[in-house]
Amino acid sequence: QVQVVESGGGLVQAGDSLRLSCTVSGLTFDAYAMGWLRQAPGKEREAVSCLTAMGRSVWYSKSVKGRFTISRDNAKSTLYLQVNSLKPEDTAMYYCVVDRETYGWCSESRTNDFGVWGQGTQVTVSS
């Protein structure tokens, strides 16, 4: 059984930074592209970023590109999202997601369709 556990969220001020982490068990971590989605109350789910299995290809949404950095440590089965220059509009529950197939590529549509989710970690940015 695949388990995905996110951590690292919190309440911060605009301009601050956080590092979100996601630990995955129950699958061969280095065979799957991984991503982050977020969802704010009353808003649609938004794909934020994706990183391929071996870390060679990355995708970011326009809203976070240049401020967020996705990375992974395959030896630790852990995915990260460094979030800098946070804005109030970044406030959301952030979910770590796992691709449905091995060695897939990254895109907005694929990330939105990734099959396994964690419970989420809340990021709240005050102005």
mmCIF file of N, CA, C and O in Angstrom, residues 5-107:
data_model
loop_
_atom_site.group_PDB
_atom_site.id
_atom_site.type_symbol
_atom_site.label_atom_id
_atom_site.label_comp_id
_atom_site.label_asym_id
_atom_site.label_seq_id
_atom_site.Cartn_x
_atom_site.Cartn_y
_atom_site.Cartn_z
ATOM 1 N N VAL A 5 3.099 11.111 2.808
ATOM 2 C CA VAL A 5 2.964 11.956 3.996
ATOM 3 C C VAL A 5 3.679 13.277 3.762
ATOM 4 O O VAL A 5 4.894 13.306 3.589
ATOM 5 N N GLU A 6 2.907 14.358 3.770
ATOM 6 C CA GLU A 6 3.470 15.697 3.589
ATOM 7 C C GLU A 6 3.711 16.365 4.936
ATOM 8 O O GLU A 6 3.039 16.059 5.923
ATOM 9 N N SER A 7 4.640 17.299 4.939
ATOM 10 C CA SER A 7 4.908 18.095 6.128
ATOM 11 C C SER A 7 5.552 19.399 5.711
ATOM 12 O O SER A 7 5.939 19.570 4.543
ATOM 13 N N GLY A 8 5.671 20.322 6.661
ATOM 14 C CA GLY A 8 6.415 21.549 6.410
ATOM 15 C C GLY A 8 5.582 22.795 6.222
ATOM 16 O O GLY A 8 6.126 23.895 6.126
ATOM 17 N N GLY A 9 4.266 22.637 6.153
ATOM 18 C CA GLY A 9 3.431 23.811 6.001
ATOM 19 C C GLY A 9 3.394 24.645 7.269
ATOM 20 O O GLY A 9 3.944 24.258 8.305
ATOM 21 N N GLY A 10 2.737 25.792 7.187
ATOM 22 C CA GLY A 10 2.632 26.640 8.362
ATOM 23 C C GLY A 10 2.003 27.973 8.050
ATOM 24 O O GLY A 10 1.585 28.229 6.912
ATOM 25 N N LEU A 11 1.959 28.821 9.075
ATOM 26 C CA LEU A 11 1.445 30.183 8.952
ATOM 27 C C LEU A 11 2.636 31.123 8.880
ATOM 28 O O LEU A 11 3.454 31.168 9.813
ATOM 29 N N VAL A 12 2.743 31.838 7.768
ATOM 30 C CA VAL A 12 3.882 32.733 7.558
ATOM 31 C C VAL A 12 3.387 34.071 7.035
ATOM 32 O O VAL A 12 2.213 34.217 6.685
ATOM 33 N N GLN A 13 4.312 35.020 6.980
ATOM 34 C CA GLN A 13 3.990 36.333 6.428
ATOM 35 C C GLN A 13 4.395 36.398 4.960
ATOM 36 O O GLN A 13 5.266 35.633 4.504
ATOM 37 N N ALA A 14 3.783 37.304 4.240
ATOM 38 C CA ALA A 14 4.139 37.510 2.844
ATOM 39 C C ALA A 14 5.640 37.776 2.734
ATOM 40 O O ALA A 14 6.207 38.532 3.537
ATOM 41 N N GLY A 15 6.256 37.135 1.765
ATOM 42 C CA GLY A 15 7.685 37.270 1.563
ATOM 43 C C GLY A 15 8.521 36.195 2.227
ATOM 44 O O GLY A 15 9.715 36.047 1.908
ATOM 45 N N ASP A 16 7.920 35.460 3.136
ATOM 46 C CA ASP A 16 8.641 34.391 3.834
ATOM 47 C C ASP A 16 8.812 33.160 2.941
ATOM 48 O O ASP A 16 8.268 33.086 1.831
ATOM 49 N N SER A 17 9.527 32.183 3.483
ATOM 50 C CA SER A 17 9.788 30.933 2.766
ATOM 51 C C SER A 17 9.407 29.735 3.630
ATOM 52 O O SER A 17 9.385 29.821 4.856
ATOM 53 N N LEU A 18 9.133 28.640 2.967
ATOM 54 C CA LEU A 18 8.895 27.355 3.620
ATOM 55 C C LEU A 18 9.503 26.259 2.764
ATOM 56 O O LEU A 18 9.694 26.440 1.555
ATOM 57 N N ARG A 19 9.754 25.134 3.390
ATOM 58 C CA ARG A 19 10.175 23.953 2.647
ATOM 59 C C ARG A 19 9.212 22.827 2.956
ATOM 60 O O ARG A 19 9.152 22.336 4.097
ATOM 61 N N LEU A 20 8.449 22.451 1.967
ATOM 62 C CA LEU A 20 7.514 21.348 2.109
ATOM 63 C C LEU A 20 8.225 20.039 1.785
ATOM 64 O O LEU A 20 9.042 19.983 0.870
ATOM 65 N N SER A 21 7.889 19.007 2.520
ATOM 66 C CA SER A 21 8.470 17.690 2.292
ATOM 67 C C SER A 21 7.376 16.653 2.114
ATOM 68 O O SER A 21 6.272 16.812 2.637
ATOM 69 N N CYS A 22 7.713 15.600 1.412
ATOM 70 C CA CYS A 22 6.767 14.522 1.170
ATOM 71 C C CYS A 22 7.540 13.206 1.164
ATOM 72 O O CYS A 22 8.410 13.016 0.311
ATOM 73 N N THR A 23 7.216 12.344 2.081
ATOM 74 C CA THR A 23 7.867 11.041 2.156
ATOM 75 C C THR A 23 6.906 9.978 1.643
ATOM 76 O O THR A 23 5.735 9.953 2.036
ATOM 77 N N VAL A 24 7.411 9.129 0.771
ATOM 78 C CA VAL A 24 6.572 8.120 0.132
ATOM 79 C C VAL A 24 7.088 6.729 0.477
ATOM 80 O O VAL A 24 8.293 6.492 0.477
ATOM 81 N N SER A 25 6.188 5.817 0.754
ATOM 82 C CA SER A 25 6.552 4.424 0.992
ATOM 83 C C SER A 25 5.585 3.527 0.223
ATOM 84 O O SER A 25 4.501 3.955 -0.174
ATOM 85 N N GLY A 26 6.012 2.310 -0.004
ATOM 86 C CA GLY A 26 5.143 1.348 -0.668
ATOM 87 C C GLY A 26 5.290 1.267 -2.160
ATOM 88 O O GLY A 26 4.511 0.563 -2.826
ATOM 89 N N LEU A 27 6.255 1.995 -2.733
ATOM 90 C CA LEU A 27 6.518 1.875 -4.158
ATOM 91 C C LEU A 27 7.987 2.175 -4.410
ATOM 92 O O LEU A 27 8.714 2.646 -3.531
ATOM 93 N N THR A 28 8.407 1.891 -5.636
ATOM 94 C CA THR A 28 9.784 2.181 -6.022
ATOM 95 C C THR A 28 9.855 3.663 -6.369
ATOM 96 O O THR A 28 9.571 4.079 -7.500
ATOM 97 N N PHE A 29 10.237 4.467 -5.388
ATOM 98 C CA PHE A 29 10.135 5.925 -5.492
ATOM 99 C C PHE A 29 10.827 6.460 -6.735
ATOM 100 O O PHE A 29 10.279 7.326 -7.430
ATOM 101 N N ASP A 30 12.005 5.939 -7.039
ATOM 102 C CA ASP A 30 12.785 6.523 -8.137
ATOM 103 C C ASP A 30 12.306 6.084 -9.518
ATOM 104 O O ASP A 30 12.968 6.356 -10.517
ATOM 105 N N ALA A 31 11.154 5.429 -9.578
ATOM 106 C CA ALA A 31 10.566 5.058 -10.867
ATOM 107 C C ALA A 31 9.378 5.936 -11.246
ATOM 108 O O ALA A 31 8.811 5.774 -12.330
ATOM 109 N N TYR A 32 9.016 6.877 -10.365
ATOM 110 C CA TYR A 32 7.798 7.658 -10.581
ATOM 111 C C TYR A 32 8.064 9.148 -10.595
ATOM 112 O O TYR A 32 8.771 9.671 -9.717
ATOM 113 N N ALA A 33 7.450 9.818 -11.568
ATOM 114 C CA ALA A 33 7.386 11.271 -11.495
ATOM 115 C C ALA A 33 6.525 11.645 -10.294
ATOM 116 O O ALA A 33 5.603 10.913 -9.907
ATOM 117 N N MET A 34 6.846 12.775 -9.702
ATOM 118 C CA MET A 34 6.146 13.247 -8.511
ATOM 119 C C MET A 34 5.752 14.698 -8.727
ATOM 120 O O MET A 34 6.418 15.433 -9.474
ATOM 121 N N GLY A 35 4.724 15.118 -8.027
ATOM 122 C CA GLY A 35 4.303 16.499 -8.189
ATOM 123 C C GLY A 35 3.651 17.071 -6.950
ATOM 124 O O GLY A 35 3.472 16.370 -5.943
ATOM 125 N N TRP A 36 3.324 18.335 -7.061
ATOM 126 C CA TRP A 36 2.592 19.051 -6.010
ATOM 127 C C TRP A 36 1.362 19.707 -6.634
ATOM 128 O O TRP A 36 1.449 20.324 -7.693
ATOM 129 N N LEU A 37 0.248 19.540 -5.955
ATOM 130 C CA LEU A 37 -0.980 20.239 -6.291
ATOM 131 C C LEU A 37 -1.334 21.120 -5.097
ATOM 132 O O LEU A 37 -0.885 20.866 -3.978
ATOM 133 N N ARG A 38 -2.163 22.127 -5.323
ATOM 134 C CA ARG A 38 -2.682 22.885 -4.200
ATOM 135 C C ARG A 38 -4.150 23.215 -4.441
ATOM 136 O O ARG A 38 -4.605 23.279 -5.577
ATOM 137 N N GLN A 39 -4.858 23.399 -3.353
ATOM 138 C CA GLN A 39 -6.262 23.766 -3.452
ATOM 139 C C GLN A 39 -6.625 24.703 -2.315
ATOM 140 O O GLN A 39 -6.408 24.376 -1.143
ATOM 141 N N ALA A 40 -7.133 25.846 -2.674
ATOM 142 C CA ALA A 40 -7.609 26.828 -1.707
ATOM 143 C C ALA A 40 -9.124 26.699 -1.583
ATOM 144 O O ALA A 40 -9.793 26.274 -2.526
ATOM 145 N N PRO A 41 -9.674 27.068 -0.449
ATOM 146 C CA PRO A 41 -11.130 26.978 -0.267
ATOM 147 C C PRO A 41 -11.878 27.753 -1.346
ATOM 148 O O PRO A 41 -11.551 28.911 -1.630
ATOM 149 N N GLY A 42 -12.831 27.092 -1.963
ATOM 150 C CA GLY A 42 -13.645 27.749 -2.973
ATOM 151 C C GLY A 42 -12.989 27.886 -4.330
ATOM 152 O O GLY A 42 -13.569 28.474 -5.246
ATOM 153 N N LYS A 43 -11.786 27.348 -4.464
ATOM 154 C CA LYS A 43 -11.073 27.446 -5.736
ATOM 155 C C LYS A 43 -10.806 26.069 -6.304
ATOM 156 O O LYS A 43 -10.819 25.071 -5.595
ATOM 157 N N GLU A 44 -10.542 26.039 -7.598
ATOM 158 C CA GLU A 44 -10.226 24.773 -8.242
ATOM 159 C C GLU A 44 -8.828 24.306 -7.859
ATOM 160 O O GLU A 44 -7.941 25.102 -7.542
ATOM 161 N N ARG A 45 -8.657 23.007 -7.907
ATOM 162 C CA ARG A 45 -7.340 22.434 -7.688
ATOM 163 C C ARG A 45 -6.363 22.927 -8.762
ATOM 164 O O ARG A 45 -6.734 23.064 -9.929
ATOM 165 N N GLU A 46 -5.144 23.187 -8.351
ATOM 166 C CA GLU A 46 -4.140 23.728 -9.263
ATOM 167 C C GLU A 46 -2.866 22.898 -9.184
ATOM 168 O O GLU A 46 -2.318 22.692 -8.099
ATOM 169 N N ALA A 47 -2.406 22.436 -10.330
ATOM 170 C CA ALA A 47 -1.104 21.779 -10.383
ATOM 171 C C ALA A 47 -0.034 22.847 -10.239
ATOM 172 O O ALA A 47 -0.077 23.882 -10.905
ATOM 173 N N VAL A 48 0.930 22.596 -9.385
ATOM 174 C CA VAL A 48 1.966 23.574 -9.077
ATOM 175 C C VAL A 48 3.297 23.224 -9.718
ATOM 176 O O VAL A 48 3.946 24.067 -10.323
ATOM 177 N N SER A 49 3.694 21.958 -9.593
ATOM 178 C CA SER A 49 5.008 21.572 -10.093
ATOM 179 C C SER A 49 5.087 20.067 -10.231
ATOM 180 O O SER A 49 4.334 19.328 -9.592
ATOM 181 N N CYS A 50 6.020 19.633 -11.061
ATOM 182 C CA CYS A 50 6.232 18.205 -11.288
ATOM 183 C C CYS A 50 7.703 17.971 -11.572
ATOM 184 O O CYS A 50 8.368 18.825 -12.190
ATOM 185 N N LEU A 51 8.195 16.810 -11.154
ATOM 186 C CA LEU A 51 9.591 16.436 -11.387
ATOM 187 C C LEU A 51 9.623 14.975 -11.806
ATOM 188 O O LEU A 51 9.006 14.125 -11.151
ATOM 189 N N THR A 52 10.342 14.684 -12.884
ATOM 190 C CA THR A 52 10.388 13.316 -13.365
ATOM 191 C C THR A 52 11.183 12.415 -12.422
ATOM 192 O O THR A 52 11.856 12.884 -11.507
ATOM 193 N N ALA A 53 11.098 11.121 -12.690
ATOM 194 C CA ALA A 53 11.624 10.118 -11.764
ATOM 195 C C ALA A 53 13.096 10.325 -11.420
ATOM 196 O O ALA A 53 13.495 10.218 -10.258
ATOM 197 N N MET A 54 13.884 10.612 -12.434
ATOM 198 C CA MET A 54 15.324 10.781 -12.202
ATOM 199 C C MET A 54 15.702 12.251 -12.083
ATOM 200 O O MET A 54 16.878 12.586 -12.036
ATOM 201 N N GLY A 55 14.705 13.108 -12.027
ATOM 202 C CA GLY A 55 14.965 14.524 -11.798
ATOM 203 C C GLY A 55 15.484 15.284 -12.993
ATOM 204 O O GLY A 55 16.039 16.371 -12.843
ATOM 205 N N ARG A 56 15.282 14.752 -14.190
ATOM 206 C CA ARG A 56 15.877 15.398 -15.363
ATOM 207 C C ARG A 56 14.959 16.406 -16.019
ATOM 208 O O ARG A 56 15.393 17.218 -16.843
ATOM 209 N N SER A 57 13.691 16.346 -15.705
ATOM 210 C CA SER A 57 12.742 17.259 -16.328
ATOM 211 C C SER A 57 11.793 17.792 -15.265
ATOM 212 O O SER A 57 11.327 17.049 -14.402
ATOM 213 N N VAL A 58 11.501 19.077 -15.350
ATOM 214 C CA VAL A 58 10.667 19.731 -14.344
ATOM 215 C C VAL A 58 9.644 20.605 -15.040
ATOM 216 O O VAL A 58 9.872 21.119 -16.141
ATOM 217 N N TRP A 59 8.513 20.779 -14.378
ATOM 218 C CA TRP A 59 7.470 21.690 -14.861
ATOM 219 C C TRP A 59 6.981 22.519 -13.675
ATOM 220 O O TRP A 59 6.860 22.015 -12.553
ATOM 221 N N TYR A 60 6.725 23.800 -13.923
ATOM 222 C CA TYR A 60 6.140 24.693 -12.924
ATOM 223 C C TYR A 60 4.953 25.430 -13.541
ATOM 224 O O TYR A 60 4.976 25.783 -14.720
ATOM 225 N N SER A 61 3.958 25.719 -12.719
ATOM 226 C CA SER A 61 2.883 26.581 -13.175
ATOM 227 C C SER A 61 3.412 28.009 -13.292
ATOM 228 O O SER A 61 4.385 28.386 -12.625
ATOM 229 N N LYS A 62 2.772 28.807 -14.111
ATOM 230 C CA LYS A 62 3.213 30.188 -14.294
ATOM 231 C C LYS A 62 3.126 30.975 -12.999
ATOM 232 O O LYS A 62 3.934 31.875 -12.756
ATOM 233 N N SER A 63 2.180 30.612 -12.160
ATOM 234 C CA SER A 63 1.967 31.381 -10.931
ATOM 235 C C SER A 63 3.082 31.201 -9.903
ATOM 236 O O SER A 63 3.214 32.029 -8.994
ATOM 237 N N VAL A 64 3.873 30.141 -10.025
ATOM 238 C CA VAL A 64 4.917 29.893 -9.032
ATOM 239 C C VAL A 64 6.315 29.866 -9.623
ATOM 240 O O VAL A 64 7.304 29.855 -8.882
ATOM 241 N N LYS A 65 6.420 29.853 -10.930
ATOM 242 C CA LYS A 65 7.729 29.748 -11.569
ATOM 243 C C LYS A 65 8.608 30.906 -11.147
ATOM 244 O O LYS A 65 8.191 32.059 -11.154
ATOM 245 N N GLY A 66 9.822 30.582 -10.751
ATOM 246 C CA GLY A 66 10.758 31.590 -10.276
ATOM 247 C C GLY A 66 10.738 31.774 -8.776
ATOM 248 O O GLY A 66 11.661 32.365 -8.208
ATOM 249 N N ARG A 67 9.693 31.271 -8.114
ATOM 250 C CA ARG A 67 9.595 31.388 -6.657
ATOM 251 C C ARG A 67 9.658 30.027 -5.972
ATOM 252 O O ARG A 67 10.132 29.924 -4.841
ATOM 253 N N PHE A 68 9.162 29.000 -6.617
ATOM 254 C CA PHE A 68 9.134 27.650 -6.045
ATOM 255 C C PHE A 68 10.177 26.781 -6.736
ATOM 256 O O PHE A 68 10.414 26.927 -7.946
ATOM 257 N N THR A 69 10.756 25.857 -5.977
ATOM 258 C CA THR A 69 11.716 24.905 -6.535
ATOM 259 C C THR A 69 11.377 23.506 -6.041
ATOM 260 O O THR A 69 11.324 23.268 -4.834
ATOM 261 N N ILE A 70 11.163 22.604 -6.981
ATOM 262 C CA ILE A 70 10.882 21.213 -6.646
ATOM 263 C C ILE A 70 12.173 20.410 -6.730
ATOM 264 O O ILE A 70 13.021 20.664 -7.590
ATOM 265 N N SER A 71 12.329 19.456 -5.824
ATOM 266 C CA SER A 71 13.503 18.594 -5.850
ATOM 267 C C SER A 71 13.133 17.261 -5.205
ATOM 268 O O SER A 71 12.077 17.129 -4.588
ATOM 269 N N ARG A 72 14.034 16.318 -5.354
ATOM 270 C CA ARG A 72 13.770 15.008 -4.762
ATOM 271 C C ARG A 72 15.070 14.365 -4.336
ATOM 272 O O ARG A 72 16.124 14.603 -4.950
ATOM 273 N N ASP A 73 14.971 13.535 -3.312
ATOM 274 C CA ASP A 73 16.090 12.724 -2.853
ATOM 275 C C ASP A 73 15.623 11.282 -2.967
ATOM 276 O O ASP A 73 14.898 10.786 -2.084
ATOM 277 N N ASN A 74 15.992 10.633 -4.039
ATOM 278 C CA ASN A 74 15.504 9.276 -4.274
ATOM 279 C C ASN A 74 16.005 8.288 -3.225
ATOM 280 O O ASN A 74 15.330 7.307 -2.923
ATOM 281 N N ALA A 75 17.163 8.538 -2.666
ATOM 282 C CA ALA A 75 17.691 7.649 -1.622
ATOM 283 C C ALA A 75 16.828 7.702 -0.365
ATOM 284 O O ALA A 75 16.781 6.733 0.395
ATOM 285 N N LYS A 76 16.164 8.831 -0.157
ATOM 286 C CA LYS A 76 15.310 9.006 1.028
ATOM 287 C C LYS A 76 13.830 8.897 0.689
ATOM 288 O O LYS A 76 12.986 9.111 1.569
ATOM 289 N N SER A 77 13.507 8.620 -0.583
ATOM 290 C CA SER A 77 12.104 8.537 -1.027
ATOM 291 C C SER A 77 11.325 9.782 -0.613
ATOM 292 O O SER A 77 10.187 9.704 -0.126
ATOM 293 N N THR A 78 11.945 10.920 -0.825
ATOM 294 C CA THR A 78 11.370 12.179 -0.367
ATOM 295 C C THR A 78 11.359 13.209 -1.484
ATOM 296 O O THR A 78 12.347 13.366 -2.203
ATOM 297 N N LEU A 79 10.253 13.900 -1.586
ATOM 298 C CA LEU A 79 10.066 15.001 -2.517
ATOM 299 C C LEU A 79 10.000 16.297 -1.722
ATOM 300 O O LEU A 79 9.457 16.311 -0.616
ATOM 301 N N TYR A 80 10.550 17.359 -2.292
ATOM 302 C CA TYR A 80 10.555 18.648 -1.612
ATOM 303 C C TYR A 80 9.936 19.724 -2.507
ATOM 304 O O TYR A 80 9.937 19.622 -3.731
ATOM 305 N N LEU A 81 9.453 20.757 -1.854
ATOM 306 C CA LEU A 81 9.048 21.965 -2.570
ATOM 307 C C LEU A 81 9.500 23.154 -1.734
ATOM 308 O O LEU A 81 8.966 23.411 -0.657
ATOM 309 N N GLN A 82 10.526 23.840 -2.230
ATOM 310 C CA GLN A 82 10.996 25.064 -1.588
ATOM 311 C C GLN A 82 10.134 26.203 -2.106
ATOM 312 O O GLN A 82 10.094 26.444 -3.325
ATOM 313 N N VAL A 83 9.448 26.860 -1.198
ATOM 314 C CA VAL A 83 8.529 27.927 -1.599
ATOM 315 C C VAL A 83 9.049 29.240 -1.030
ATOM 316 O O VAL A 83 9.136 29.418 0.185
ATOM 317 N N ASN A 84 9.446 30.125 -1.920
ATOM 318 C CA ASN A 84 10.014 31.417 -1.529
ATOM 319 C C ASN A 84 9.099 32.563 -1.940
ATOM 320 O O ASN A 84 8.195 32.390 -2.769
ATOM 321 N N SER A 85 9.369 33.728 -1.365
ATOM 322 C CA SER A 85 8.611 34.943 -1.715
ATOM 323 C C SER A 85 7.111 34.674 -1.701
ATOM 324 O O SER A 85 6.387 35.006 -2.652
ATOM 325 N N LEU A 86 6.658 34.081 -0.611
ATOM 326 C CA LEU A 86 5.257 33.676 -0.543
ATOM 327 C C LEU A 86 4.322 34.878 -0.593
ATOM 328 O O LEU A 86 4.630 35.961 -0.059
ATOM 329 N N LYS A 87 3.185 34.656 -1.226
ATOM 330 C CA LYS A 87 2.156 35.669 -1.376
ATOM 331 C C LYS A 87 0.862 35.165 -0.735
ATOM 332 O O LYS A 87 0.657 33.943 -0.643
ATOM 333 N N PRO A 88 -0.016 36.059 -0.333
ATOM 334 C CA PRO A 88 -1.303 35.603 0.240
ATOM 335 C C PRO A 88 -2.055 34.653 -0.691
ATOM 336 O O PRO A 88 -2.721 33.728 -0.219
ATOM 337 N N GLU A 89 -1.906 34.858 -1.991
ATOM 338 C CA GLU A 89 -2.611 33.978 -2.936
ATOM 339 C C GLU A 89 -2.014 32.581 -3.012
ATOM 340 O O GLU A 89 -2.560 31.705 -3.673
ATOM 341 N N ASP A 90 -0.893 32.356 -2.351
ATOM 342 C CA ASP A 90 -0.334 31.006 -2.253
ATOM 343 C C ASP A 90 -0.993 30.199 -1.141
ATOM 344 O O ASP A 90 -0.723 29.000 -1.002
ATOM 345 N N THR A 91 -1.827 30.829 -0.354
ATOM 346 C CA THR A 91 -2.512 30.134 0.727
ATOM 347 C C THR A 91 -3.381 29.010 0.173
ATOM 348 O O THR A 91 -4.235 29.234 -0.688
ATOM 349 N N ALA A 92 -3.121 27.796 0.651
ATOM 350 C CA ALA A 92 -3.833 26.622 0.151
ATOM 351 C C ALA A 92 -3.363 25.387 0.908
ATOM 352 O O ALA A 92 -2.373 25.431 1.637
ATOM 353 N N MET A 93 -4.091 24.294 0.702
ATOM 354 C CA MET A 93 -3.598 22.993 1.128
ATOM 355 C C MET A 93 -2.748 22.458 -0.009
ATOM 356 O O MET A 93 -3.190 22.438 -1.160
ATOM 357 N N TYR A 94 -1.550 22.046 0.321
ATOM 358 C CA TYR A 94 -0.612 21.537 -0.672
ATOM 359 C C TYR A 94 -0.552 20.020 -0.555
ATOM 360 O O TYR A 94 -0.337 19.471 0.529
ATOM 361 N N TYR A 95 -0.731 19.363 -1.706
ATOM 362 C CA TYR A 95 -0.749 17.909 -1.758
ATOM 363 C C TYR A 95 0.408 17.393 -2.605
ATOM 364 O O TYR A 95 0.666 17.896 -3.707
ATOM 365 N N CYS A 96 1.057 16.367 -2.099
ATOM 366 C CA CYS A 96 2.068 15.633 -2.851
ATOM 367 C C CYS A 96 1.361 14.527 -3.633
ATOM 368 O O CYS A 96 0.504 13.831 -3.077
ATOM 369 N N VAL A 97 1.715 14.377 -4.904
ATOM 370 C CA VAL A 97 1.021 13.404 -5.748
ATOM 371 C C VAL A 97 2.012 12.551 -6.522
ATOM 372 O O VAL A 97 3.109 13.010 -6.878
ATOM 373 N N VAL A 98 1.604 11.324 -6.785
ATOM 374 C CA VAL A 98 2.454 10.328 -7.443
ATOM 375 C C VAL A 98 1.848 9.964 -8.791
ATOM 376 O O VAL A 98 0.639 9.746 -8.895
ATOM 377 N N ASP A 99 2.696 9.871 -9.801
ATOM 378 C CA ASP A 99 2.240 9.487 -11.124
ATOM 379 C C ASP A 99 1.579 8.114 -11.096
ATOM 380 O O ASP A 99 1.890 7.270 -10.239
ATOM 381 N N ARG A 100 0.696 7.882 -12.055
ATOM 382 C CA ARG A 100 0.003 6.591 -12.138
ATOM 383 C C ARG A 100 0.851 5.536 -12.849
ATOM 384 O O ARG A 100 0.563 4.346 -12.752
ATOM 385 N N GLU A 101 1.875 5.969 -13.576
ATOM 386 C CA GLU A 101 2.712 5.024 -14.316
ATOM 387 C C GLU A 101 4.172 5.368 -14.079
ATOM 388 O O GLU A 101 4.503 6.481 -13.659
ATOM 389 N N THR A 102 5.033 4.418 -14.373
ATOM 390 C CA THR A 102 6.464 4.650 -14.160
ATOM 391 C C THR A 102 7.062 5.455 -15.305
ATOM 392 O O THR A 102 6.605 5.386 -16.445
ATOM 393 N N TYR A 103 8.067 6.242 -14.958
ATOM 394 C CA TYR A 103 8.885 6.996 -15.911
ATOM 395 C C TYR A 103 8.066 7.878 -16.842
ATOM 396 O O TYR A 103 8.361 7.992 -18.033
ATOM 397 N N GLY A 104 7.021 8.476 -16.282
ATOM 398 C CA GLY A 104 6.221 9.401 -17.055
ATOM 399 C C GLY A 104 6.883 10.774 -17.156
ATOM 400 O O GLY A 104 7.822 11.079 -16.424
ATOM 401 N N TRP A 105 6.349 11.601 -18.031
ATOM 402 C CA TRP A 105 6.888 12.956 -18.205
ATOM 403 C C TRP A 105 6.023 13.937 -17.412
ATOM 404 O O TRP A 105 4.978 13.566 -16.870
ATOM 405 N N CYS A 106 6.477 15.164 -17.351
ATOM 406 C CA CYS A 106 5.774 16.180 -16.570
ATOM 407 C C CYS A 106 5.056 17.182 -17.466
ATOM 408 O O CYS A 106 5.619 17.668 -18.441
ATOM 409 N N SER A 107 3.835 17.481 -17.087
ATOM 410 C CA SER A 107 3.059 18.537 -17.727
ATOM 411 C C SER A 107 1.951 18.918 -16.759
ATOM 412 O O SER A 107 1.708 18.211 -15.775
#
